[in-house]
Structure formats: structure tokens, C-alpha cells
């Protein structure tokens, strides 16, 4: 009887664990969880994000410490009030870039997530953030200047 209960317990733990990881198998859900963690601890958010890629050894990557240090400085911008999807660029069905605007009290921060799906699971490939939006607004201006306006007469 104890062996059966132990077996059922192991199966249920495996299924629960698998269900949790499967529930974070889209770039959007990974980003949602990243920002959820950012509210309390940016180090945990970075560890989570890079743990989605099995080729990143989060214990031995000096670059992650640099990223964590830079993200920790965002507390100077105040509280994180939320985030908004700005754009999605698809290079192929397995390679996408998501740009989000993180809404801090003092100013917004642009956050770019590059995701790759080599087989069945999405993983982070590159991650960057900054507060310089000039190039983004220049592109918007260029896009609007190329648009045509058509007026219909009454």
C-alpha cells in the first residue's frame, strides 16, 4: 500500500511539475512571468528568464550578474506599474522578437525579448533593455510620413 501511495505521489508531482512548465511554453507567458517576478526580485526574474534556455548555465554566467546589476538599478525609476506590448517581429515561425514597455514611476523602459523555438519549447535567446526611445519615435515618424491620406468628398 505504501509503495502504491509513493508511486501515485511521484506521478502526481511529475504531472504537476510538467504542467507548470508547459503552462509557460509561449513567449507571452514567459514574459508575463518575468514581469511578475520583477515586481519583487529582479534577480529571480533574470534567473527564470535565462533558465528557459538549457544552454545557459545561470550559475556560471558572469553576464547574468551584470544584467542583474543593471536591472537592480531600475529601482531609481520608482515602482513598476505594469508593462505593455509594443511590437512583435517574426523572422520565422521559430524566431520572434517581442518589445515591451515597462512602466516605471519616473519613466518607461523598453525591454526586448528574443525567443527561439528549436523544437517544442520556446527559450530566451537574447534580452536587452534601455530607456532611449529616440530611434523608435523616428521610425514611427518615417512610417507615418509614408502613409497616404485619402479624403472622400461629401
Coordinates of N, CA and C in Angstrom, one line a residue:
X1 N 0.8 -1.2 0.0 CA 0.0 0.0 0.0 C 0.9 1.3 0.0
X2 N 2.0 1.2 0.8 CA 2.8 2.4 0.9 C 3.5 2.6 -0.5
X3 N 3.9 1.5 -1.2 CA 4.5 1.6 -2.5 C 3.5 2.3 -3.5
X4 N 2.3 1.9 -3.4 CA 1.3 2.5 -4.4 C 1.1 3.9 -4.1
X5 N 1.0 4.3 -2.8 CA 0.9 5.7 -2.5 C 2.1 6.5 -2.9
X6 N 3.3 6.0 -2.7 CA 4.5 6.6 -3.1 C 4.5 6.8 -4.6
X7 N 4.1 5.7 -5.3 CA 4.1 5.8 -6.8 C 3.1 6.9 -7.3
X8 N 1.9 6.9 -6.7 CA 0.9 7.9 -7.0 C 1.4 9.3 -6.7
X9 N 2.1 9.5 -5.6 CA 2.7 10.8 -5.2 C 3.7 11.2 -6.2
X10 N 4.6 10.3 -6.6 CA 5.6 10.7 -7.6 C 5.0 11.0 -9.0
X11 N 4.0 10.3 -9.4 CA 3.3 10.6 -10.7 C 2.7 11.9 -10.6
X12 N 2.0 12.2 -9.5 CA 1.3 13.5 -9.4 C 2.3 14.6 -9.3
X13 N 3.4 14.5 -8.6 CA 4.4 15.5 -8.6 C 5.0 15.7 -10.0
X14 N 5.2 14.7 -10.7 CA 5.8 14.8 -12.1 C 4.8 15.5 -12.9
X15 N 3.5 15.2 -12.8 CA 2.5 15.8 -13.7 C 2.3 17.3 -13.3
X16 N 2.3 17.6 -12.0 CA 2.2 19.0 -11.6 C 3.3 19.8 -12.1
X17 N 4.6 19.2 -11.9 CA 5.8 19.9 -12.4 C 5.7 20.1 -13.9
X18 N 5.3 19.1 -14.6 CA 5.3 19.2 -16.1 C 4.2 20.2 -16.5
X19 N 3.1 20.2 -15.8 CA 2.0 21.1 -16.1 C 2.4 22.6 -15.9
X20 N 3.2 22.8 -14.9 CA 3.7 24.2 -14.6 C 4.6 24.6 -15.7
X21 N 5.6 23.7 -16.1 CA 6.5 24.2 -17.1 C 5.8 24.3 -18.5
X22 N 4.8 23.4 -18.8 CA 4.1 23.6 -20.0 C 3.2 24.8 -20.0
X23 N 2.8 25.3 -18.9 CA 2.0 26.5 -18.8 C 2.8 27.7 -19.2
X24 N 4.1 27.6 -19.2 CA 4.9 28.8 -19.5 C 5.7 28.5 -20.9
X25 N 5.0 27.9 -21.8 CA 5.6 27.5 -23.0 C 5.2 28.4 -24.2
X26 N 4.9 29.6 -24.0 CA 4.8 30.6 -25.0 C 5.6 31.8 -24.6
X27 N 6.1 32.6 -25.6 CA 6.9 33.7 -25.2 C 6.0 34.7 -24.4
X28 N 4.8 34.9 -24.7 CA 3.9 35.8 -23.9 C 3.8 35.4 -22.4
X29 N 3.7 34.1 -22.2 CA 3.6 33.6 -20.8 C 4.9 33.7 -20.1
X30 N 6.0 33.5 -20.8 CA 7.3 33.6 -20.2 C 7.5 35.1 -19.8
X31 N 7.2 36.0 -20.7 CA 7.3 37.4 -20.4 C 6.4 37.8 -19.2
X32 N 5.2 37.4 -19.2 CA 4.3 37.7 -18.1 C 4.9 37.2 -16.8
X33 N 5.4 36.0 -16.8 CA 6.0 35.5 -15.5 C 7.3 36.3 -15.1
X34 N 8.1 36.7 -16.1 CA 9.2 37.5 -15.9 C 8.8 38.8 -15.2
X35 N 7.8 39.5 -15.8 CA 7.4 40.8 -15.1 C 6.8 40.6 -13.8
X36 N 6.1 39.5 -13.6 CA 5.5 39.2 -12.3 C 6.6 39.1 -11.3
X37 N 7.7 38.4 -11.6 CA 8.9 38.2 -10.7 C 9.6 39.6 -10.5
X38 N 9.6 40.4 -11.6 CA 10.3 41.7 -11.5 C 9.7 42.6 -10.4
X39 N 8.4 42.4 -10.1 CA 7.8 43.3 -9.1 C 8.5 43.1 -7.7
X40 N 9.0 41.9 -7.4 CA 9.6 41.7 -6.1 C 11.1 41.5 -6.1
X41 N 11.7 40.8 -7.2 CA 13.1 40.5 -7.2 C 13.6 40.3 -8.6
X42 N 14.3 41.3 -9.1 CA 14.8 41.3 -10.4 C 15.8 40.1 -10.6
X43 N 16.6 39.8 -9.6 CA 17.5 38.6 -9.8 C 16.7 37.3 -10.1
X44 N 15.7 37.1 -9.4 CA 14.8 35.9 -9.7 C 14.2 36.0 -11.1
X45 N 13.9 37.1 -11.5 CA 13.3 37.3 -12.8 C 14.3 36.9 -13.9
X46 N 15.5 37.4 -13.7 CA 16.6 37.1 -14.7 C 16.9 35.6 -14.7
X47 N 17.0 35.0 -13.5 CA 17.3 33.6 -13.4 C 16.2 32.8 -14.1
X48 N 15.0 33.2 -13.9 CA 13.9 32.5 -14.5 C 14.0 32.6 -16.0
X49 N 14.1 33.8 -16.5 CA 14.2 34.1 -18.0 C 15.2 33.2 -18.6
X50 N 16.4 33.2 -18.1 CA 17.5 32.5 -18.7 C 17.5 31.0 -18.5
X51 N 16.7 30.6 -17.5 CA 16.6 29.2 -17.2 C 15.7 28.5 -18.3
X52 N 15.0 29.3 -19.1 CA 14.2 28.7 -20.2 C 15.1 28.2 -21.3
X53 N 16.4 28.6 -21.4 CA 17.3 28.1 -22.4 C 18.3 27.1 -21.7
X54 N 18.2 25.9 -22.1 CA 19.1 24.8 -21.4 C 20.5 25.0 -21.7
X55 N 20.9 25.9 -22.6 CA 22.3 26.1 -22.9 C 22.9 27.2 -22.1
X56 N 22.1 28.0 -21.3 CA 22.6 29.0 -20.4 C 22.8 28.4 -19.0
X57 N 24.0 28.4 -18.5 CA 24.3 27.9 -17.2 C 24.1 29.1 -16.2
X58 N 23.0 29.3 -15.6 CA 22.7 30.5 -14.8 C 23.6 30.6 -13.6
X59 N 24.2 29.5 -13.2 CA 25.1 29.5 -12.1 C 26.5 30.0 -12.4
X60 N 26.9 29.9 -13.7 CA 28.2 30.2 -14.1 C 28.3 31.2 -15.2
X61 N 27.4 32.1 -15.4 CA 27.4 33.1 -16.5 C 27.7 34.5 -15.9
X62 N 28.9 35.0 -16.0 CA 29.2 36.3 -15.5 C 28.3 37.4 -16.1
X63 N 27.9 37.2 -17.3 CA 27.0 38.2 -18.0 C 25.7 38.4 -17.2
X64 N 25.2 37.3 -16.6 CA 23.9 37.4 -15.8 C 24.1 38.3 -14.6
X65 N 25.2 38.3 -14.0 CA 25.5 39.2 -12.8 C 25.4 40.7 -13.3
X66 N 26.0 40.9 -14.5 CA 26.0 42.3 -15.0 C 24.5 42.7 -15.3
X67 N 23.8 41.8 -15.9 CA 22.4 42.1 -16.2 C 21.6 42.4 -14.9
X68 N 21.8 41.5 -13.9 CA 21.1 41.7 -12.6 C 21.5 43.0 -12.0
X69 N 22.7 43.4 -12.1 CA 23.1 44.7 -11.5 C 22.5 45.8 -12.2
X70 N 22.4 45.8 -13.5 CA 21.7 46.8 -14.3 C 20.2 46.9 -14.0
X71 N 19.6 45.7 -13.9 CA 18.2 45.7 -13.6 C 17.9 46.2 -12.2
X72 N 18.8 45.9 -11.2 CA 18.6 46.4 -9.9 C 18.6 47.9 -9.8
X73 N 19.3 48.5 -10.7 CA 19.4 50.0 -10.7 C 18.1 50.6 -11.2
X74 N 17.1 49.8 -11.7 CA 15.9 50.3 -12.1 C 15.0 50.8 -11.0
X75 N 15.4 50.5 -9.7 CA 14.6 51.0 -8.6 C 14.7 52.5 -8.5
X76 N 15.7 53.1 -9.2 CA 15.8 54.6 -9.2 C 14.7 55.2 -10.0
X77 N 14.1 54.4 -10.9 CA 12.9 54.8 -11.7 C 11.6 54.7 -11.0
X78 N 11.6 54.2 -9.8 CA 10.4 54.1 -9.0 C 9.8 52.7 -9.1
X79 N 8.5 52.6 -8.8 CA 7.8 51.3 -8.9 C 7.5 50.9 -10.3
X80 N 7.4 49.6 -10.5 CA 7.0 49.0 -11.8 C 5.5 49.0 -11.7
X81 N 4.8 49.8 -12.6 CA 3.4 49.9 -12.5 C 2.7 49.0 -13.5
X82 N 3.5 48.3 -14.4 CA 2.9 47.4 -15.4 C 3.8 47.4 -16.6
X83 N 3.3 46.8 -17.6 CA 4.0 46.6 -18.9 C 3.1 46.5 -20.0
X84 N 3.5 46.9 -21.2 CA 2.7 47.0 -22.4 C 3.4 46.4 -23.6
X85 N 2.7 45.6 -24.4 CA 3.4 45.1 -25.6 C 3.4 46.2 -26.6
X86 N 4.6 46.4 -27.1 CA 4.8 47.5 -28.1 C 4.8 46.9 -29.5
X87 N 5.5 45.8 -29.7 CA 5.6 45.2 -31.0 C 6.1 43.8 -31.0
X88 N 5.7 43.0 -32.0 CA 6.2 41.7 -32.2 C 6.7 41.6 -33.6
X89 N 7.9 41.1 -33.7 CA 8.5 40.9 -35.0 C 8.8 39.5 -35.2
X90 N 8.4 38.9 -36.3 CA 8.6 37.5 -36.6 C 9.5 37.3 -37.7
X91 N 10.7 36.7 -37.5 CA 11.6 36.4 -38.5 C 11.3 35.1 -39.2
X92 N 10.8 34.2 -38.4 CA 10.3 32.9 -38.9 C 9.4 32.3 -37.8
X93 N 8.7 31.2 -38.1 CA 7.8 30.7 -37.0 C 8.5 30.3 -35.8
X94 N 9.9 30.1 -35.8 CA 10.6 29.7 -34.6 C 11.5 30.8 -34.1
X95 N 11.4 32.0 -34.6 CA 12.3 33.1 -34.1 C 11.5 34.4 -34.1
X96 N 11.3 34.9 -32.9 CA 10.5 36.1 -32.7 C 11.1 37.1 -31.7
X97 N 10.8 38.4 -31.9 CA 11.3 39.4 -31.0 C 10.0 40.2 -30.5
X98 N 10.0 40.3 -29.2 CA 8.9 41.0 -28.5 C 9.4 42.2 -27.8
X99 N 8.9 43.4 -28.1 CA 9.3 44.6 -27.4 C 8.2 45.0 -26.5
X100 N 8.5 45.2 -25.3 CA 7.6 45.7 -24.3 C 8.0 47.0 -23.7
X101 N 7.1 47.8 -23.2 CA 7.4 49.0 -22.4 C 7.1 48.7 -21.0
X102 N 8.1 48.8 -20.1 CA 7.9 48.6 -18.7 C 7.6 50.0 -18.1
X103 N 6.5 50.1 -17.4 CA 6.0 51.4 -17.0 C 6.5 51.7 -15.5
X104 N 7.6 52.4 -15.4 CA 8.1 52.8 -14.1 C 7.5 54.2 -13.7
X105 N 7.6 54.5 -12.4 CA 7.0 55.8 -12.0 C 7.7 57.0 -12.7
X106 N 9.0 57.0 -12.8 CA 9.7 58.1 -13.3 C 9.8 58.1 -14.9
X107 N 9.9 57.0 -15.5 CA 10.0 56.9 -16.9 C 9.8 55.5 -17.4
X108 N 9.5 55.3 -18.7 CA 9.3 54.0 -19.3 C 10.7 53.4 -19.6
X109 N 10.7 52.1 -19.7 CA 11.9 51.3 -20.1 C 11.5 50.4 -21.2
X110 N 12.2 50.4 -22.3 CA 12.0 49.4 -23.4 C 12.7 48.1 -23.1
X111 N 12.0 47.0 -23.3 CA 12.6 45.7 -23.0 C 12.3 44.8 -24.2
X112 N 13.4 44.3 -24.8 CA 13.4 43.5 -25.9 C 13.7 42.0 -25.5
X113 N 12.8 41.1 -25.9 CA 13.0 39.7 -25.7 C 13.1 39.0 -27.0
X114 N 14.1 38.3 -27.3 CA 14.3 37.5 -28.5 C 14.1 36.0 -28.1
X115 N 13.1 35.4 -28.7 CA 12.8 34.0 -28.4 C 13.0 33.1 -29.6
X116 N 13.5 31.9 -29.3 CA 13.7 30.9 -30.3 C 13.1 29.6 -29.9
X117 N 12.5 28.9 -30.8 CA 11.9 27.6 -30.6 C 12.5 26.5 -31.5
X118 N 13.6 25.9 -31.0 CA 14.3 24.9 -31.8 C 13.5 23.6 -32.0
X119 N 12.6 23.3 -31.1 CA 11.9 22.1 -31.3 C 10.5 22.3 -30.7
X120 N 10.2 22.0 -29.5 CA 8.9 22.0 -28.9 C 8.7 23.2 -27.9
X121 N 9.8 23.7 -27.4 CA 9.7 24.7 -26.3 C 10.4 26.0 -26.7
X122 N 9.7 27.1 -26.3 CA 10.3 28.4 -26.6 C 11.4 28.7 -25.5
X123 N 12.5 29.4 -25.9 CA 13.5 29.7 -25.0 C 14.0 31.1 -25.3
X124 N 14.5 31.8 -24.2 CA 15.1 33.1 -24.5 C 16.4 32.9 -25.2
X125 N 16.6 33.8 -26.2 CA 17.9 33.8 -26.9 C 18.7 35.0 -26.6
X126 N 18.0 36.2 -26.5 CA 18.7 37.4 -26.2 C 17.7 38.3 -25.4
X127 N 18.2 39.1 -24.6 CA 17.4 40.0 -23.8 C 18.1 41.3 -23.6
X128 N 17.4 42.4 -23.8 CA 18.1 43.7 -23.6 C 17.0 44.8 -23.2
X129 N 17.5 45.8 -22.6 CA 16.6 46.9 -22.1 C 17.3 48.2 -22.1
X130 N 16.6 49.3 -22.3 CA 17.2 50.6 -22.3 C 16.0 51.7 -22.2
X131 N 16.4 52.9 -22.0 CA 15.4 54.0 -21.9 C 15.4 55.0 -23.0
X132 N 16.2 54.7 -24.1 CA 16.3 55.6 -25.2 C 15.3 55.2 -26.3
X133 N 14.3 56.1 -26.4 CA 13.2 55.8 -27.4 C 13.4 56.6 -28.7
X134 N 14.4 57.4 -28.8 CA 14.5 58.3 -30.0 C 14.4 57.5 -31.3
X135 N 15.2 56.5 -31.4 CA 15.1 55.7 -32.7 C 13.7 55.1 -33.0
X136 N 13.0 54.7 -31.9 CA 11.7 54.2 -32.1 C 10.7 55.3 -32.6
X137 N 10.8 56.5 -32.0 CA 9.9 57.5 -32.5 C 10.3 58.0 -33.9
X138 N 11.6 58.0 -34.2 CA 12.0 58.4 -35.6 C 11.4 57.4 -36.6
X139 N 11.4 56.1 -36.2 CA 10.8 55.1 -37.1 C 9.3 55.3 -37.3
X140 N 8.7 55.6 -36.2 CA 7.2 55.9 -36.2 C 7.0 57.1 -37.1
X141 N 7.8 58.2 -37.0 CA 7.6 59.3 -37.9 C 7.8 59.0 -39.3
X142 N 8.8 58.2 -39.6 CA 9.0 57.7 -41.0 C 7.9 56.9 -41.5
X143 N 7.3 56.0 -40.7 CA 6.2 55.2 -41.1 C 5.0 56.1 -41.4
X144 N 4.7 57.1 -40.6 CA 3.6 58.0 -40.8 C 3.8 58.9 -42.0
X145 N 5.0 59.3 -42.2 CA 5.2 60.2 -43.4 C 5.1 59.5 -44.7
X146 N 5.1 58.2 -44.7 CA 5.0 57.4 -45.9 C 3.5 57.0 -46.2
X147 N 2.6 57.3 -45.2 CA 1.2 57.0 -45.4 C 0.5 58.0 -46.2
X148 N -0.5 57.5 -46.9 CA -1.3 58.4 -47.7 C -2.6 58.7 -47.0
X149 N -3.1 59.9 -47.2 CA -4.4 60.2 -46.7 C -5.3 60.4 -47.8
X150 N -6.5 59.7 -47.7 CA -7.5 59.8 -48.8 C -8.7 60.4 -48.2
X151 N -9.2 61.5 -48.8 CA -10.4 62.2 -48.3 C -11.5 62.0 -49.3
X152 N -12.6 61.6 -48.8 CA -13.8 61.4 -49.7 C -14.6 62.7 -49.6
X153 N -15.0 63.2 -50.8 CA -15.9 64.3 -50.8 C -17.3 63.9 -50.5
X154 N -18.0 64.8 -49.9 CA -19.4 64.5 -49.5 C -20.3 64.5 -50.7

